[in-house]
C-alpha cells in the first residue's frame, strides 16, 4: 500500500500553507508584538533548512538514494527540538511546517527550546532493520554539526522509535568522541539515557490536557472522562498509548485504526486484546467480533472524544461534516485543515490543538535532556508530576487567553458593527488561535529582548 495516498487520495494539502494560515489567524490578536516591520516574517520563516542525499547499500546489493531534511525553525528561546520521521510524504514544506509547530509547542508549554524537525522520504515499512540502521547512520553523519546537544536535538516521530534514536546517538557520539553526548537526542531506550515516561508522554500529556479542560468546564456536557466514548485514528506511539491511558481513565474506546483500516464496536473494544492482535498481525484489522472500517471511517463514528493520532490533514472539508463528537484531541501534528477547523468551531466542537494536546512528548524529551546533562535518572512519579503541572498550566493559559480574546472581540465587535453595519462578522478566536497568541508572543518577546544580530 502506498502510505502517501491512504489519506486525502484526492487532495494533497500543503502543511506549510496550513501552518501559515494558523499563524496568520493569530496575527491580528498580537497587537504590539509586530510593532517592528518585518518581525512577522522573521518569526514565521525558518532559520536553516538542510537537504541531504543519502546513498544506502540495500540488502539485495543495489544502492538506493534517499533524500533527508532537517529544518531549524527558530531558536530564540533555546536550541532546536523536534522529531525525525521516515515517511513517503516527507519533503521540505512538510518538515518546515512541522518545525514551526515545534517552535510554538515548546513556547506554549514553556520549555527552553526552539523548533526543529527532520525526516527522510521513504516507506519505512519496506526497509529491513539493517537498511533502516544504515539509512539512519548515513543521515546523522550527513547532518554533521547541524545537530548537537546545545544546537538542535532530534527525537522520534512517525516510523522512528527508541531503536532509531539509539542509532542516532551512537552515530553522533562516534563522530564527536570525548564528551557526554547523551543530550544530543531524546526518546532513547531507558538503558541508554532515556527517560522514564517518554514512550507514553505524548498520549499522557494529551490525557492531562483533556481531563483538565473538562475540569475547567470546557465541555459543559461532560463532568469527567469516566464513561466517555473515544475513537482514535492511528495506533502507533501516540494512538496506542492514548487508547491504553484513556481506557485506564474509564473511557470506552469504541474505534481504533491504523494505515490498513479500522475496527468499531459501540460497546467498547478490549484494548489489551486489540494490542496483542496488532503485535501478532501487524494491524488492528481483522480483530474478530467487531465491525471493520476503512482507514478514514474511524473519524466518522459517533463518540464523545475524537483523537486523530496518525498524520496531517485527516480532518478536511470533505469529511468534517460527518464528524460526530463533542471534542477533538489532536495527538497528531496538523490533523485538522483550516477549513475543517472553522467548520468544527461553527458547530461548537472544541479542538484541543496539536501544539497543546501533543506537547507531552517534547516536554518529557526536555526532562530527558535535563537528566542527561546531569547524568541523573528521575523516578516515574517525579516525571509525571512535572508533566502534569506543565500540561495543566498550558491548558489554563490557553483557556484564559481565549476568554480574554473573546471578551475583547465582543467589545470590539459592537464598535465594529456600529461603524460598519454592512460588513461581515469579526472572527471569534478558537483554542488554537489562543494557543498561537500565547506561543508567538513568547517567541516575539525573546527575539526583541535578544535583539537582531549584529
Ligand atoms: P507511529 O509511526 O508510531 O504511528 C503512526 C500510526 O499512524 C501507525 O499506527 C500507522 O499505522 C498510522 N497511520 C499511518 N497512516 C495512516 C492512515 N492513513 N490512516 C490511519 N492511520 C494511519 O507515529 P507516532 O509517533 O504515533 O506519530 C503519530 C502522529 O503523532 C504524528 O502526526 C506525529 O507527528 C505526532 N506526534 C508524535 C509524537 C511522539 O512522541 N511520537 C509527539 C508529538 C506528535
XYZ file of C-alpha atoms and ligand atoms in Angstrom:
498
model
C 0.000 0.000 0.000
C 1.231 3.472 -0.812
C 1.084 5.229 2.563
C 1.081 8.653 0.986
C -2.280 8.029 -0.634
C -4.141 6.447 2.259
C -5.374 9.839 3.412
C -6.609 12.564 1.099
C -6.278 10.491 -2.026
C -7.876 13.352 -3.967
C -6.034 16.292 -2.418
C -2.557 16.971 -1.104
C -2.928 19.876 1.251
C 0.408 21.557 1.793
C 1.101 21.503 5.571
C 3.166 24.682 5.257
C 0.115 26.528 3.889
C -1.857 25.212 6.877
C 0.881 26.360 9.270
C 0.910 29.813 7.640
C -2.882 30.145 7.842
C -2.823 29.212 11.532
C -0.055 31.757 12.151
C -1.925 34.458 10.196
C -5.102 33.803 12.194
C -3.217 34.718 15.372
C -1.527 37.840 13.960
C -4.499 40.239 14.418
C -4.510 39.407 18.136
C -0.822 40.061 18.637
C -1.096 43.845 18.661
C 2.178 45.401 19.772
C 4.201 42.256 19.179
C 4.637 43.029 15.498
C 5.498 46.680 16.057
C 8.817 46.279 14.240
C 8.230 45.919 10.494
C 9.494 42.528 9.344
C 9.035 40.828 12.733
C 6.169 38.723 11.373
C 8.298 37.244 8.586
C 11.258 36.803 10.919
C 9.097 34.706 13.239
C 7.498 32.578 10.530
C 10.400 31.875 8.171
C 12.805 29.050 9.118
C 16.357 29.881 10.179
C 18.033 26.962 8.436
C 16.979 24.214 6.018
C 19.338 21.374 5.207
C 18.752 18.873 2.389
C 20.946 15.771 2.141
C 21.056 12.943 -0.382
C 21.828 9.609 1.210
C 23.244 6.628 -0.700
C 22.362 3.403 1.135
C 23.520 -0.095 0.293
C 20.335 -2.186 0.295
C 20.202 -5.824 1.383
C 19.882 -7.040 -2.222
C 23.168 -5.316 -3.151
C 21.887 -2.257 -5.011
C 22.456 1.357 -3.957
C 19.392 3.485 -3.286
C 19.492 7.268 -2.858
C 17.169 8.740 -0.208
C 16.536 12.423 0.454
C 16.624 13.733 4.012
C 15.745 17.105 5.531
C 16.444 18.962 8.762
C 14.863 22.339 9.384
C 15.674 24.610 12.323
C 12.756 26.996 12.509
C 13.509 29.290 15.455
C 15.964 29.228 18.328
C 15.005 32.465 20.076
C 14.123 30.590 23.290
C 16.718 27.793 23.117
C 18.183 25.068 20.890
C 16.018 23.491 18.194
C 13.979 20.465 19.207
C 11.945 18.143 17.040
C 11.459 14.614 15.813
C 12.696 12.712 12.801
C 10.101 10.933 10.662
C 10.508 8.331 7.940
C 7.525 8.635 5.617
C 6.832 8.859 1.866
C 5.270 12.347 2.020
C 8.319 13.930 3.690
C 9.550 16.977 1.793
C 10.904 20.402 2.640
C 7.494 22.009 3.155
C 6.185 19.234 5.387
C 9.323 19.310 7.547
C 9.257 23.122 7.698
C 5.611 23.122 8.803
C 6.373 20.548 11.472
C 9.359 22.633 12.630
C 7.201 25.765 13.021
C 4.691 23.774 15.066
C 7.553 22.633 17.312
C 8.541 26.265 17.941
C 5.043 27.224 19.081
C 4.637 23.999 21.071
C 7.851 24.455 23.067
C 6.958 28.088 23.754
C 3.411 27.186 24.802
C 4.497 24.625 27.408
C 7.318 26.997 28.339
C 10.340 24.778 27.868
C 13.634 26.380 26.784
C 13.732 25.017 23.252
C 13.057 26.354 19.795
C 11.512 24.367 16.960
C 13.085 21.942 14.520
C 12.114 18.836 12.579
C 13.683 16.278 10.303
C 12.728 13.449 8.064
C 13.600 11.139 5.223
C 11.289 10.462 2.312
C 10.889 6.679 2.366
C 8.450 3.873 3.065
C 9.951 2.708 6.365
C 7.819 -0.424 6.417
C 9.599 -1.787 3.362
C 13.066 -1.365 4.920
C 14.792 -4.159 6.798
C 16.212 -3.371 10.235
C 19.750 -3.276 8.803
C 18.704 -0.952 5.967
C 16.998 1.347 8.473
C 20.145 1.385 10.627
C 22.374 2.232 7.638
C 19.960 4.938 6.469
C 19.856 6.484 9.951
C 23.633 6.439 10.364
C 24.171 7.985 6.926
C 21.589 10.695 7.692
C 23.146 11.658 11.023
C 26.635 11.669 9.517
C 25.445 13.876 6.659
C 23.803 16.308 9.083
C 27.134 16.655 10.922
C 27.093 19.670 13.242
C 23.649 20.754 12.113
C 22.513 18.779 15.162
C 24.107 18.874 18.606
C 23.263 18.780 22.347
C 23.094 22.612 22.504
C 22.009 23.435 18.949
C 19.356 21.057 17.590
C 18.169 17.903 19.336
C 16.201 15.213 17.427
C 13.600 12.766 18.808
C 11.249 10.067 17.439
C 8.279 10.728 15.166
C 6.385 8.665 12.592
C 8.079 5.332 11.845
C 11.102 6.069 14.044
C 11.412 4.784 17.589
C 13.807 4.362 20.515
C 15.975 1.967 18.499
C 16.323 4.605 15.778
C 17.281 7.146 18.463
C 19.916 4.719 19.811
C 21.492 4.646 16.314
C 21.297 8.458 16.170
C 23.143 8.687 19.493
C 25.733 6.090 18.558
C 26.495 7.709 15.213
C 26.783 11.184 16.694
C 28.968 10.085 19.585
C 31.294 8.052 17.317
C 31.871 11.200 15.262
C 32.082 13.523 18.330
C 34.079 11.467 20.866
C 35.359 12.521 24.266
C 32.304 14.185 25.777
C 28.846 13.370 27.164
C 26.716 13.245 24.011
C 23.591 11.704 25.570
C 21.684 15.031 25.325
C 22.076 15.102 21.517
C 18.885 13.081 21.045
C 15.844 12.195 23.173
C 13.439 9.274 23.084
C 16.367 6.897 23.640
C 15.965 3.471 25.264
C 15.860 3.593 29.077
C 19.111 1.644 29.197
C 20.818 4.347 27.126
C 19.889 7.582 28.860
C 16.194 7.545 28.031
C 13.667 8.935 30.497
C 11.015 7.014 32.350
C 7.665 8.062 30.898
C 8.970 9.202 27.461
C 7.297 6.440 25.452
C 3.850 7.255 26.858
C 4.438 11.012 27.205
C 2.649 12.266 24.084
C -0.530 10.369 24.908
C -0.253 11.021 28.647
C 0.162 14.748 28.063
C -2.958 14.690 25.875
C -4.927 12.904 28.579
C -3.828 15.509 31.156
C -4.920 18.302 28.793
C -8.306 16.723 28.056
C -9.064 15.924 31.703
C -8.090 19.418 32.801
C -10.086 21.053 30.011
C -13.132 19.167 31.316
C -12.318 20.221 34.919
C -12.169 23.827 33.753
C -15.711 23.499 32.371
C -14.648 23.376 28.720
C -17.222 20.692 27.886
C -20.489 21.542 29.648
C -21.991 18.099 28.787
C -19.110 16.218 30.379
C -18.012 16.359 34.011
C -15.420 13.596 33.848
C -13.716 11.227 31.426
C -15.446 8.260 33.095
C -17.708 6.568 30.542
C -16.781 8.887 27.655
C -16.682 7.124 24.289
C -13.483 7.571 22.261
C -12.436 6.970 18.640
C -8.721 7.017 17.783
C -7.119 7.286 14.342
C -3.597 5.823 14.320
C -2.295 3.030 16.509
C 1.407 3.851 16.796
C 3.232 5.517 19.663
C 0.664 8.296 20.161
C -2.572 6.415 19.357
C -1.831 3.130 21.033
C -0.790 4.672 24.345
C -3.790 7.019 24.176
C -6.091 4.002 23.851
C -4.491 2.398 26.853
C -4.396 5.505 29.074
C -7.918 6.682 28.186
C -9.228 3.178 28.811
C -7.480 3.233 32.230
C -9.160 6.607 32.889
C -12.578 4.953 32.456
C -13.251 5.814 28.816
C -14.881 3.375 26.421
C -12.718 3.014 23.299
C -15.246 2.369 20.529
C -12.993 2.582 17.459
C -9.305 2.499 16.525
C -7.482 2.422 13.188
C -4.102 2.172 11.526
C -2.927 2.603 7.938
C -4.655 -0.618 6.836
C -8.119 0.098 8.277
C -10.116 0.358 11.471
C -12.358 -1.542 13.853
C -15.516 -0.405 15.644
C -17.619 -1.725 18.498
C -20.139 0.717 20.036
C -19.986 -1.293 23.281
C -16.226 -0.804 23.572
C -13.131 -2.650 22.352
C -10.980 -4.751 24.667
C -7.848 -2.646 24.184
C -5.388 -5.171 25.641
C -6.636 -7.807 23.200
C -6.512 -5.324 20.296
C -2.871 -4.532 21.214
C -1.969 -8.210 21.245
C -3.716 -8.661 17.890
C -1.778 -5.692 16.436
C 1.529 -7.107 17.739
C 0.786 -10.536 16.272
C -0.628 -9.485 12.884
C 0.838 -6.020 12.277
C -2.582 -4.338 12.143
C -5.772 -3.781 14.121
C -7.881 -5.006 11.192
C -9.471 -8.453 11.230
C -9.904 -8.349 15.002
C -12.818 -10.728 15.387
C -16.357 -9.897 16.509
C -16.301 -6.198 15.621
C -17.198 -4.067 12.627
C -14.357 -3.496 10.132
C -13.814 0.091 8.878
C -11.910 1.780 6.052
C -8.979 3.873 7.418
C -10.897 7.178 7.152
C -14.182 5.907 8.608
C -12.880 5.954 12.164
C -13.204 9.754 12.083
C -16.931 9.486 11.489
C -18.096 7.097 14.207
C -20.278 8.628 16.950
C -18.127 9.342 20.020
C -17.562 11.881 22.787
C -13.831 12.303 22.115
C -12.200 12.041 18.692
C -8.421 11.542 18.698
C -6.596 11.967 15.372
C -3.208 10.372 16.140
C -1.854 9.445 12.702
C -0.743 12.276 10.417
C -1.573 15.685 8.913
C -4.706 16.711 7.042
C -7.003 13.869 8.022
C -9.907 16.122 9.076
C -10.729 18.105 5.946
C -13.671 19.885 4.374
C -14.601 16.556 2.728
C -15.245 14.616 5.936
C -15.710 17.230 8.658
C -19.495 17.359 8.357
C -19.624 13.633 9.122
C -17.661 14.064 12.360
C -19.893 13.185 15.328
C -18.051 14.092 18.524
C -18.021 16.560 21.439
C -14.311 17.377 21.342
C -11.246 16.732 19.158
C -7.937 15.924 20.867
C -5.166 16.427 18.287
C -2.385 13.996 19.155
C -1.136 14.052 15.558
C 0.564 17.158 14.229
C -1.604 19.187 11.873
C -4.517 16.744 11.513
C -7.182 19.437 11.002
C -7.162 21.711 7.955
C -8.181 25.351 8.479
C -11.495 24.741 6.676
C -12.292 21.762 8.905
C -11.238 23.807 11.936
C -13.703 26.558 11.040
C -16.479 24.029 10.420
C -15.926 22.344 13.805
C -15.845 25.727 15.526
C -19.104 26.743 13.843
C -20.701 23.575 15.233
C -19.393 24.331 18.738
C -16.976 21.375 18.779
C -13.765 22.479 20.544
C -10.466 21.345 19.063
C -7.668 20.900 21.617
C -4.883 21.930 19.236
C -1.795 19.839 18.478
C 0.648 22.390 19.899
C -1.069 21.874 23.263
C -2.547 18.363 23.064
C 0.576 16.503 21.909
C 3.156 18.652 23.724
C 3.668 15.980 26.394
C 6.178 14.235 24.116
C 8.533 17.176 23.802
C 8.021 18.056 27.469
C 9.340 14.688 28.636
C 12.029 14.941 25.945
C 13.092 18.131 27.716
C 13.120 16.222 31.030
C 15.288 13.547 29.369
C 17.709 16.233 28.125
C 17.969 17.754 31.628
C 18.597 14.305 33.159
C 21.273 13.593 30.533
C 23.053 16.894 31.209
C 23.179 15.994 34.918
C 23.731 12.243 34.403
C 20.619 11.680 36.515
C 17.613 9.355 36.278
C 14.362 10.686 37.712
C 11.680 8.401 39.110
C 8.312 7.924 37.390
C 6.328 9.935 39.936
C 8.710 12.904 39.504
C 8.314 12.842 35.709
C 4.529 12.503 35.919
C 4.105 15.292 38.430
C 6.254 17.668 36.384
C 4.461 16.660 33.164
C 1.006 17.095 34.699
C 1.942 20.546 36.018
C 3.258 21.668 32.641
C 0.205 20.413 30.738
C -2.273 21.837 33.259
C -0.595 25.242 33.269
C -0.529 25.423 29.462
C -4.198 24.342 29.254
C -5.197 27.042 31.751
C -3.222 29.673 29.829
C -4.900 28.744 26.537
C -8.397 28.719 28.066
C -7.765 32.038 29.854
C -6.278 33.633 26.757
C -9.244 32.567 24.629
C -11.674 34.022 27.170
C -9.732 37.303 27.226
C -9.598 37.479 23.427
C -13.316 36.725 23.180
C -14.153 39.475 25.672
C -12.026 41.919 23.732
C -13.582 40.829 20.439
C -17.102 41.137 21.809
C -16.405 44.712 22.845
C -14.710 45.399 19.550
C -17.485 43.685 17.578
C -20.102 46.125 18.886
C -17.945 49.091 17.917
C -17.154 47.465 14.571
C -20.790 46.650 13.830
C -21.821 50.231 14.661
C -19.156 51.658 12.375
C -19.544 49.077 9.564
C -23.190 47.945 9.544
C -22.858 46.167 6.163
C -19.576 44.300 6.791
C -19.133 40.698 7.900
C -18.531 39.342 11.378
C -15.208 39.622 13.174
C -13.854 36.089 13.603
C -14.055 34.630 17.103
C -10.729 33.139 18.216
C -10.533 29.381 18.706
C -8.452 27.489 21.264
C -5.835 27.074 18.521
C -5.633 30.785 17.873
C -5.410 31.475 21.613
C -2.564 28.922 21.899
C -0.746 30.580 18.981
C -1.149 34.023 20.537
C 0.473 32.812 23.778
C 3.269 30.963 21.969
C 4.112 33.530 19.282
C 4.019 36.276 21.912
C 6.694 34.455 23.936
C 8.952 33.938 20.898
C 8.499 37.542 19.783
C 9.380 38.817 23.250
C 12.530 36.653 23.375
C 13.520 37.897 19.912
C 13.026 41.523 20.942
C 14.907 41.004 24.217
C 17.851 39.431 22.399
C 17.816 41.978 19.571
C 18.707 41.377 15.950
C 22.357 40.385 15.484
C 24.547 42.362 14.839
P 3.994 5.953 14.663
O 4.840 5.708 13.495
O 4.351 5.307 15.949
O 2.478 5.572 14.330
C 1.789 6.098 13.231
C 0.455 5.397 13.197
O -0.363 6.025 12.216
C 0.554 3.915 12.825
O -0.338 3.168 13.608
C 0.099 3.906 11.370
O -0.467 2.667 11.012
C -0.944 5.002 11.429
N -1.276 5.533 10.115
C -0.439 5.889 9.105
N -1.168 6.286 8.062
C -2.467 6.190 8.449
C -3.691 6.445 7.824
N -3.705 6.864 6.572
N -4.849 6.218 8.495
C -4.826 5.768 9.758
N -3.694 5.510 10.415
C -2.537 5.714 9.747
O 3.922 7.550 14.807
P 3.593 8.378 16.119
O 4.867 8.717 16.775
O 2.492 7.732 16.881
O 3.074 9.719 15.429
C 1.711 9.888 15.051
C 1.407 11.355 14.992
O 1.673 11.931 16.276
C 2.256 12.156 14.008
O 1.492 13.224 13.482
C 3.362 12.693 14.875
O 3.967 13.850 14.303
C 2.566 13.011 16.127
N 3.380 13.150 17.340
C 4.136 12.124 17.804
C 4.906 12.305 18.939
C 5.743 11.207 19.527
O 6.308 11.407 20.630
N 5.845 10.049 18.923
C 4.897 13.539 19.611
C 4.076 14.567 19.126
C 3.329 14.351 17.984
